[in-house]
Short mmCIF file of C-alpha atoms and ligand atoms in Angstrom, two decimals:
data_model
loop_
_atom_site.label_atom_id
_atom_site.label_comp_id
_atom_site.label_asym_id
_atom_site.label_seq_id
_atom_site.Cartn_x
_atom_site.Cartn_y
_atom_site.Cartn_z
CA MET A 1 0.00 0.00 0.00
CA THR A 2 1.07 3.60 -0.48
CA GLY A 3 0.12 5.05 2.84
CA ILE A 4 -1.56 7.94 1.09
CA ASP A 5 -5.10 8.76 2.05
CA LEU A 6 -7.06 9.43 -1.10
CA GLU A 7 -10.24 10.28 0.78
CA LYS A 8 -8.44 12.96 2.72
CA ILE A 9 -6.83 14.41 -0.42
CA LYS A 10 -10.18 14.45 -2.13
CA ALA A 11 -11.79 16.27 0.80
CA THR A 12 -9.04 18.89 0.79
CA LEU A 13 -9.30 19.45 -2.96
CA LEU A 14 -13.08 19.77 -2.80
CA ALA A 15 -12.77 22.28 0.01
CA ASP A 16 -10.25 24.25 -2.09
CA VAL A 17 -12.71 24.31 -4.99
CA ALA A 18 -15.49 25.51 -2.73
CA LYS A 19 -13.58 28.52 -1.47
CA SER A 20 -11.83 29.53 -4.71
CA ASP A 21 -12.89 32.25 -7.16
CA THR A 22 -10.81 30.55 -9.84
CA PRO A 23 -11.68 26.89 -9.17
CA GLN A 24 -9.98 25.65 -12.33
CA ASP A 25 -6.65 26.38 -10.62
CA VAL A 26 -7.29 23.47 -8.27
CA LEU A 27 -6.93 21.10 -11.23
CA ARG A 28 -3.28 22.11 -11.37
CA SER A 29 -2.68 21.26 -7.72
CA PRO A 30 0.52 19.26 -7.09
CA ALA A 31 -1.66 16.79 -5.16
CA PHE A 32 -2.63 15.23 -8.52
CA LYS A 33 0.93 14.67 -9.60
CA ASN A 34 1.64 13.21 -6.22
CA MET A 35 -1.16 10.69 -6.49
CA TYR A 36 -0.16 9.64 -10.00
CA SER A 37 3.45 9.24 -9.07
CA GLN A 38 2.45 6.70 -6.40
CA ILE A 39 0.95 4.35 -8.97
CA GLY A 40 4.34 3.34 -10.33
CA LYS A 41 5.60 2.49 -6.85
CA LEU A 42 2.94 -0.12 -6.20
CA GLU A 43 3.05 -3.85 -6.69
CA PRO A 44 1.59 -4.66 -10.13
CA SER A 45 -1.36 -6.42 -8.46
CA GLU A 46 -2.34 -3.25 -6.58
CA ARG A 47 -1.95 -0.77 -9.45
CA ALA A 48 -5.29 -1.19 -11.18
CA ALA A 49 -7.36 -0.63 -8.07
CA PHE A 50 -5.31 2.33 -6.90
CA GLY A 51 -5.32 3.88 -10.39
CA LYS A 52 -9.07 3.65 -10.47
CA ALA A 53 -9.37 5.25 -7.05
CA VAL A 54 -7.13 8.13 -8.14
CA ASN A 55 -9.22 8.58 -11.24
CA ASP A 56 -12.37 8.71 -9.14
CA VAL A 57 -10.85 11.55 -7.12
CA LYS A 58 -10.01 13.40 -10.33
CA VAL A 59 -13.51 12.96 -11.75
CA ALA A 60 -15.09 14.16 -8.50
CA VAL A 61 -12.86 17.25 -8.34
CA GLU A 62 -13.48 18.06 -12.03
CA ALA A 63 -17.21 17.84 -11.50
CA ALA A 64 -16.96 20.17 -8.52
CA VAL A 65 -14.85 22.65 -10.51
CA HIS A 66 -17.32 22.64 -13.35
CA GLN A 67 -20.23 23.21 -10.98
CA LYS A 68 -18.42 26.01 -9.16
CA MET A 69 -17.58 27.77 -12.45
CA THR A 70 -21.21 27.64 -13.51
CA ASP A 71 -22.28 29.03 -10.13
CA LEU A 72 -19.77 31.87 -10.43
CA GLU A 73 -21.00 32.76 -13.92
CA ASP A 74 -24.59 32.81 -12.73
CA LYS A 75 -23.62 35.01 -9.85
CA ASP A 76 -21.85 37.42 -12.23
CA VAL A 77 -24.90 37.68 -14.41
CA ASN A 78 -27.20 38.15 -11.44
CA THR A 79 -25.11 40.94 -9.96
CA LEU A 80 -24.54 42.79 -13.22
CA ASP A 81 -26.68 45.90 -13.13
CA VAL A 82 -27.57 46.47 -16.75
CA THR A 83 -29.08 49.85 -15.95
CA ALA A 84 -25.88 51.12 -14.37
CA PRO A 85 -23.52 53.60 -16.02
CA TRP A 86 -20.67 51.99 -17.91
CA ASP A 87 -17.98 51.96 -15.25
CA VAL A 88 -19.94 51.15 -12.10
CA ASN A 89 -18.89 47.51 -12.18
CA ALA A 90 -15.33 48.31 -13.22
CA GLY A 91 -12.87 46.01 -11.59
CA ALA A 92 -15.07 42.96 -12.05
CA PRO A 93 -15.26 41.99 -15.73
CA GLN A 94 -12.28 43.44 -17.51
CA LEU A 95 -14.34 44.35 -20.53
CA LEU A 96 -15.72 47.32 -18.66
CA SER A 97 -13.30 50.11 -19.13
CA THR A 98 -13.40 53.87 -19.12
CA SER A 99 -10.96 54.15 -22.04
CA GLN A 100 -12.44 54.93 -25.43
CA GLY A 101 -12.03 52.85 -28.54
CA THR A 102 -10.13 54.25 -31.51
CA GLN A 103 -10.21 53.88 -35.26
CA HIS A 104 -8.55 50.79 -36.65
CA PRO A 105 -5.13 51.76 -38.08
CA LEU A 106 -6.17 50.63 -41.56
CA THR A 107 -9.30 52.77 -41.48
CA ARG A 108 -7.23 55.74 -40.42
CA GLU A 109 -4.57 55.19 -43.09
CA ILE A 110 -7.17 54.66 -45.83
CA GLU A 111 -8.69 57.99 -44.84
CA GLU A 112 -5.24 59.55 -45.10
CA VAL A 113 -4.60 58.01 -48.54
CA VAL A 114 -8.01 59.05 -49.84
CA ASP A 115 -7.48 62.54 -48.40
CA ILE A 116 -4.26 62.99 -50.35
CA PHE A 117 -5.94 62.04 -53.62
CA THR A 118 -8.98 64.17 -52.83
CA ARG A 119 -6.71 67.17 -52.36
CA MET A 120 -5.30 66.43 -55.86
CA GLY A 121 -8.83 66.66 -57.26
CA PHE A 122 -9.93 63.00 -57.28
CA ALA A 123 -13.43 62.01 -56.22
CA ALA A 124 -13.60 59.01 -53.87
CA VAL A 125 -15.97 56.03 -53.79
CA GLU A 126 -15.92 52.98 -51.59
CA SER A 127 -15.73 49.70 -53.49
CA ARG A 128 -18.33 46.94 -53.16
CA GLN A 129 -17.83 43.85 -51.06
CA ILE A 130 -19.92 41.65 -53.30
CA ASP A 131 -19.76 41.90 -57.05
CA ASP A 132 -20.23 39.91 -60.25
CA ASP A 133 -18.17 38.23 -62.94
CA PHE A 134 -18.70 41.10 -65.39
CA HIS A 135 -17.17 43.78 -63.13
CA MET A 136 -14.45 41.46 -61.83
CA PHE A 137 -13.34 40.26 -65.27
CA GLY A 138 -15.48 40.97 -68.35
CA ALA A 139 -15.55 44.77 -68.12
CA LEU A 140 -11.78 44.67 -67.54
CA ASN A 141 -11.06 42.94 -70.84
CA PHE A 142 -10.28 39.49 -69.41
CA PRO A 143 -11.28 37.11 -72.20
CA GLU A 144 -13.63 34.25 -71.22
CA ASN A 145 -11.67 31.31 -69.80
CA HIS A 146 -8.40 33.24 -70.02
CA PRO A 147 -5.69 31.98 -67.63
CA ALA A 148 -5.19 35.54 -66.31
CA ARG A 149 -8.45 35.03 -64.40
CA ASP A 150 -6.79 32.29 -62.34
CA GLY A 151 -4.23 34.76 -61.01
CA TYR A 152 -6.91 36.38 -58.88
CA ASP A 153 -7.85 33.37 -56.69
CA THR A 154 -11.44 34.53 -56.49
CA PHE A 155 -14.01 33.26 -54.05
CA ARG A 156 -17.50 32.71 -55.46
CA THR A 157 -20.84 32.34 -53.78
CA GLU A 158 -23.11 29.45 -54.74
CA GLU A 159 -25.16 31.94 -56.74
CA GLY A 160 -22.06 32.93 -58.74
CA PHE A 161 -21.36 36.29 -57.11
CA ILE A 162 -17.78 37.30 -56.36
CA PRO A 163 -16.38 39.00 -53.29
CA PRO A 164 -14.05 41.19 -55.38
CA ALA A 165 -10.37 40.24 -55.57
CA HIS A 166 -9.37 43.78 -56.56
CA THR A 167 -10.81 47.28 -56.47
CA SER A 168 -10.52 47.37 -60.27
CA THR A 169 -14.12 46.06 -60.19
CA MET A 170 -15.07 49.72 -59.72
CA GLN A 171 -13.41 50.93 -62.94
CA HIS A 172 -16.33 50.24 -65.26
CA ARG A 173 -18.74 52.04 -62.90
CA ILE A 174 -16.44 55.04 -62.54
CA LEU A 175 -15.98 55.29 -66.30
CA LYS A 176 -19.69 55.01 -67.09
CA ASP A 177 -20.54 57.47 -64.39
CA GLY A 178 -18.00 60.00 -65.62
CA LYS A 179 -18.50 59.84 -69.36
CA ASP A 180 -20.87 62.81 -69.42
CA ALA A 181 -18.25 64.92 -67.66
CA LEU A 182 -15.88 64.22 -70.56
CA LYS A 183 -18.39 65.77 -72.99
CA HIS A 184 -18.18 68.94 -70.92
CA ASP A 185 -14.41 68.90 -71.16
CA GLU A 186 -13.94 67.72 -67.59
CA PRO A 187 -11.67 64.76 -66.92
CA ILE A 188 -12.79 61.69 -65.02
CA ALA A 189 -10.72 61.56 -61.85
CA ALA A 190 -11.72 59.15 -59.10
CA VAL A 191 -10.24 56.80 -56.54
CA SER A 192 -11.98 53.76 -55.18
CA TYR A 193 -11.01 52.08 -51.94
CA GLY A 194 -12.17 49.09 -49.99
CA ARG A 195 -11.92 45.49 -48.90
CA VAL A 196 -10.89 42.76 -51.29
CA PHE A 197 -10.76 39.00 -50.91
CA ARG A 198 -8.58 36.21 -52.28
CA ASN A 199 -8.62 32.51 -51.70
CA GLU A 200 -5.05 32.36 -50.42
CA ASP A 201 -3.20 30.69 -47.58
CA VAL A 202 -2.46 33.23 -44.89
CA ASP A 203 1.13 34.03 -43.90
CA ALA A 204 3.18 37.10 -42.94
CA THR A 205 2.66 38.66 -46.38
CA HIS A 206 -0.65 37.15 -47.56
CA GLU A 207 -4.18 37.58 -46.25
CA HIS A 208 -7.49 36.35 -47.63
CA THR A 209 -8.96 39.74 -46.73
CA PHE A 210 -7.13 42.99 -47.37
CA TYR A 211 -7.59 46.51 -48.69
CA GLN A 212 -6.80 48.21 -51.99
CA VAL A 213 -6.97 51.69 -53.42
CA GLU A 214 -7.54 52.18 -57.13
CA GLY A 215 -7.29 55.31 -59.24
CA VAL A 216 -8.81 56.17 -62.61
CA PHE A 217 -8.11 59.24 -64.72
CA VAL A 218 -9.45 59.93 -68.24
CA SER A 219 -9.13 63.05 -70.38
CA ASP A 220 -8.48 63.87 -74.02
CA ASP A 221 -4.73 64.03 -73.44
CA ALA A 222 -3.85 61.84 -70.43
CA THR A 223 -0.28 60.50 -70.47
CA LEU A 224 1.84 57.97 -68.63
CA GLY A 225 4.02 60.88 -67.51
CA GLN A 226 1.05 62.46 -65.73
CA MET A 227 0.35 59.16 -64.04
CA LEU A 228 3.92 58.72 -62.80
CA GLY A 229 3.93 62.29 -61.53
CA THR A 230 0.63 61.77 -59.72
CA LEU A 231 1.82 58.57 -58.09
CA ARG A 232 5.19 59.94 -57.09
CA SER A 233 3.56 62.96 -55.58
CA PHE A 234 1.20 60.69 -53.65
CA PHE A 235 4.05 58.60 -52.19
CA GLU A 236 6.07 61.68 -51.26
CA THR A 237 3.10 63.19 -49.44
CA TYR A 238 2.20 59.94 -47.69
CA TYR A 239 5.74 59.26 -46.46
CA GLY A 240 6.60 62.94 -45.98
CA GLN A 241 9.88 62.75 -47.90
CA ALA A 242 11.40 62.52 -51.37
CA VAL A 243 10.81 59.08 -52.93
CA LYS A 244 12.53 57.48 -55.92
CA ILE A 245 10.32 55.53 -58.29
CA LYS A 246 10.86 52.85 -60.91
CA THR A 247 8.59 50.92 -63.29
CA GLN A 248 8.83 47.71 -65.24
CA PRO A 249 6.52 46.19 -67.80
CA ALA A 250 3.74 43.92 -66.50
CA TYR A 251 0.67 42.29 -67.94
CA PHE A 252 -2.84 43.24 -66.84
CA PRO A 253 -5.57 42.75 -69.46
CA PHE A 254 -7.16 46.13 -68.64
CA VAL A 255 -4.15 48.32 -69.41
CA GLU A 256 -1.80 48.72 -72.37
CA PRO A 257 1.00 49.27 -71.64
CA GLY A 258 0.83 47.79 -68.14
CA LEU A 259 3.45 48.48 -65.50
CA GLU A 260 4.55 47.47 -62.06
CA PHE A 261 5.43 50.50 -60.01
CA ALA A 262 8.14 50.35 -57.32
CA ILE A 263 9.54 52.87 -54.87
CA GLU A 264 12.95 52.84 -53.25
CA LYS A 265 12.57 52.19 -49.54
CA PRO A 266 13.39 55.59 -47.99
CA ALA A 267 16.51 55.70 -45.77
CA ALA A 268 14.44 57.27 -43.00
CA LEU A 269 12.34 54.10 -42.98
CA GLY A 270 15.34 51.80 -42.78
CA GLY A 271 15.97 51.42 -46.53
CA LYS A 272 19.27 51.20 -48.42
CA PRO A 273 19.78 52.43 -52.00
CA GLY A 274 18.56 49.70 -54.32
CA ASP A 275 15.87 48.38 -51.91
CA TRP A 276 13.01 48.52 -54.39
CA LEU A 277 9.53 47.70 -53.14
CA GLU A 278 6.77 46.94 -55.58
CA MET A 279 3.77 49.01 -54.55
CA LEU A 280 1.13 48.74 -57.28
CA GLY A 281 0.07 47.88 -60.79
CA CYS A 282 -0.78 50.60 -63.30
CA GLY A 283 -0.92 51.56 -66.96
CA MET A 284 -2.84 53.27 -69.73
CA ILE A 285 -6.46 52.06 -69.75
CA HIS A 286 -7.03 49.53 -72.54
CA PRO A 287 -9.20 50.88 -75.40
CA ASN A 288 -11.62 47.95 -74.94
CA VAL A 289 -12.23 48.97 -71.32
CA LEU A 290 -13.07 52.52 -72.40
CA LYS A 291 -15.29 51.25 -75.21
CA MET A 292 -17.25 48.91 -72.93
CA ALA A 293 -18.09 51.92 -70.75
CA GLY A 294 -19.25 53.93 -73.78
CA ILE A 295 -16.14 56.12 -74.05
CA ASP A 296 -14.60 56.62 -77.50
CA PRO A 297 -10.95 55.48 -77.27
CA THR A 298 -10.02 57.49 -80.35
CA LYS A 299 -10.97 60.70 -78.52
CA TYR A 300 -10.06 59.92 -74.91
CA ARG A 301 -7.19 58.32 -73.07
CA GLY A 302 -6.85 57.29 -69.49
CA PHE A 303 -4.59 55.81 -66.88
CA ALA A 304 -5.35 53.64 -63.88
CA TRP A 305 -3.51 52.16 -60.96
CA GLY A 306 -4.32 49.92 -58.03
CA GLY A 307 -2.50 48.40 -55.08
CA GLY A 308 -2.70 47.14 -51.53
CA VAL A 309 -3.05 49.45 -48.55
CA GLU A 310 -1.44 47.17 -45.95
CA ARG A 311 1.98 47.25 -47.55
CA LEU A 312 1.92 51.06 -47.59
CA VAL A 313 1.11 51.11 -43.90
CA MET A 314 3.58 48.33 -43.02
CA LEU A 315 6.41 50.33 -44.57
CA LYS A 316 5.36 53.53 -42.85
CA TYR A 317 5.28 51.98 -39.37
CA GLY A 318 7.77 49.14 -39.75
CA ILE A 319 5.10 46.44 -39.23
CA GLU A 320 6.61 43.04 -39.99
CA ASP A 321 3.54 40.82 -40.21
CA LEU A 322 0.41 41.44 -42.27
CA ARG A 323 -1.65 39.21 -39.99
CA HIS A 324 -1.58 41.78 -37.16
CA PHE A 325 -4.16 43.93 -38.94
CA GLU A 326 -7.01 41.42 -38.83
CA SER A 327 -5.93 39.81 -35.53
CA GLY A 328 -7.99 42.10 -33.28
CA LYS A 329 -5.07 42.14 -30.82
CA LEU A 330 -5.34 45.14 -28.52
CA ALA A 331 -1.59 45.29 -27.91
CA PHE A 332 -1.11 45.92 -31.64
CA LEU A 333 -4.03 48.30 -32.02
CA ARG A 334 -2.97 50.41 -29.03
CA LYS A 335 0.30 51.27 -30.73
CA PHE A 336 -1.72 53.43 -33.12
CA VAL A 337 -3.69 55.39 -30.53
N1 DAH B 401 -6.04 45.09 -60.01
C1 DAH B 401 -4.64 44.75 -60.07
C2 DAH B 401 -4.35 43.72 -58.97
O1 DAH B 401 -4.99 43.69 -57.98
C3 DAH B 401 -3.76 45.94 -59.87
C4 DAH B 401 -3.87 46.91 -60.99
C5 DAH B 401 -3.02 46.80 -62.06
C6 DAH B 401 -4.81 47.92 -60.96
C7 DAH B 401 -3.07 47.70 -63.11
C8 DAH B 401 -4.90 48.84 -62.02
C9 DAH B 401 -4.02 48.71 -63.09
O2 DAH B 401 -5.78 49.83 -62.05
O3 DAH B 401 -4.08 49.61 -64.10
O4 DAH B 401 -3.44 42.94 -59.13
#
């Protein structure tokens, strides 16, 4: 025999549960380890019976813990005065706090981005969070069944709707909406911003849900040079310093030529010369895209660009992991108060 009195241990543990406000702690009591460690010391013939007795103690204590936790929860609910001002019960549930919430950093930065473009004369519209195949692909000159569609990892609802994979879904609407302005010799100038979705595995640089900002400009004499100037001026305003830019050819069905646009990571943000960061896609709007919106491509020309918001913000604040944004972690969010 072990000389240990299981009944006595059980009584002590149950008494501990009864007087504790955090009864689950009792389950971590060293008394359990103690009991288990005795099993190995017994004669093989005694082990089964003793093991069962120890298990009975554990089951009884677990049941008591469970009951006590339920009682405590009930008590909390019963003593919560729902008519009381917000902080009267402060100190009990930690959710009650006198500090105010703040804007999410992405919301704040999107407002900042949109503000910069608004000051340059662009109108701003929020993008949709549910859209259709035509705005996602057709109106953007993606041929039916073209492999370029696969690059967008789109989700689809059972009814065939698409949570948009880019804010370019707004281009056709912006163009159609603005085509009367062109007749009055006013350019179309609009940015569209919002949430986009891709069926991707999440890691430090990929999210299934993220944000983009898109720009569209059409006039009778729009040029790539104007676009590069506009974008450079945006980046310099957003980062508050001179920024070097670079482009290289890229394929997007809705622009011709299409470009990838990179900036050199500014020294003040930890960059070295030659640290190029790709920020967005852009180009001269494809004649077919203009035509589909009822704009005559022989009279008008346009440029467009679009890119992710998170990477802008990550560079600005030195954030190393994209997943922080959607994590809801207060420690992260409070850094932006
Ligand atoms: N929609 C593209 C994407 O998400 C980015 C893009 C490329 C937008 C070229 C544009 C553009 O407006 O002209 O990958």
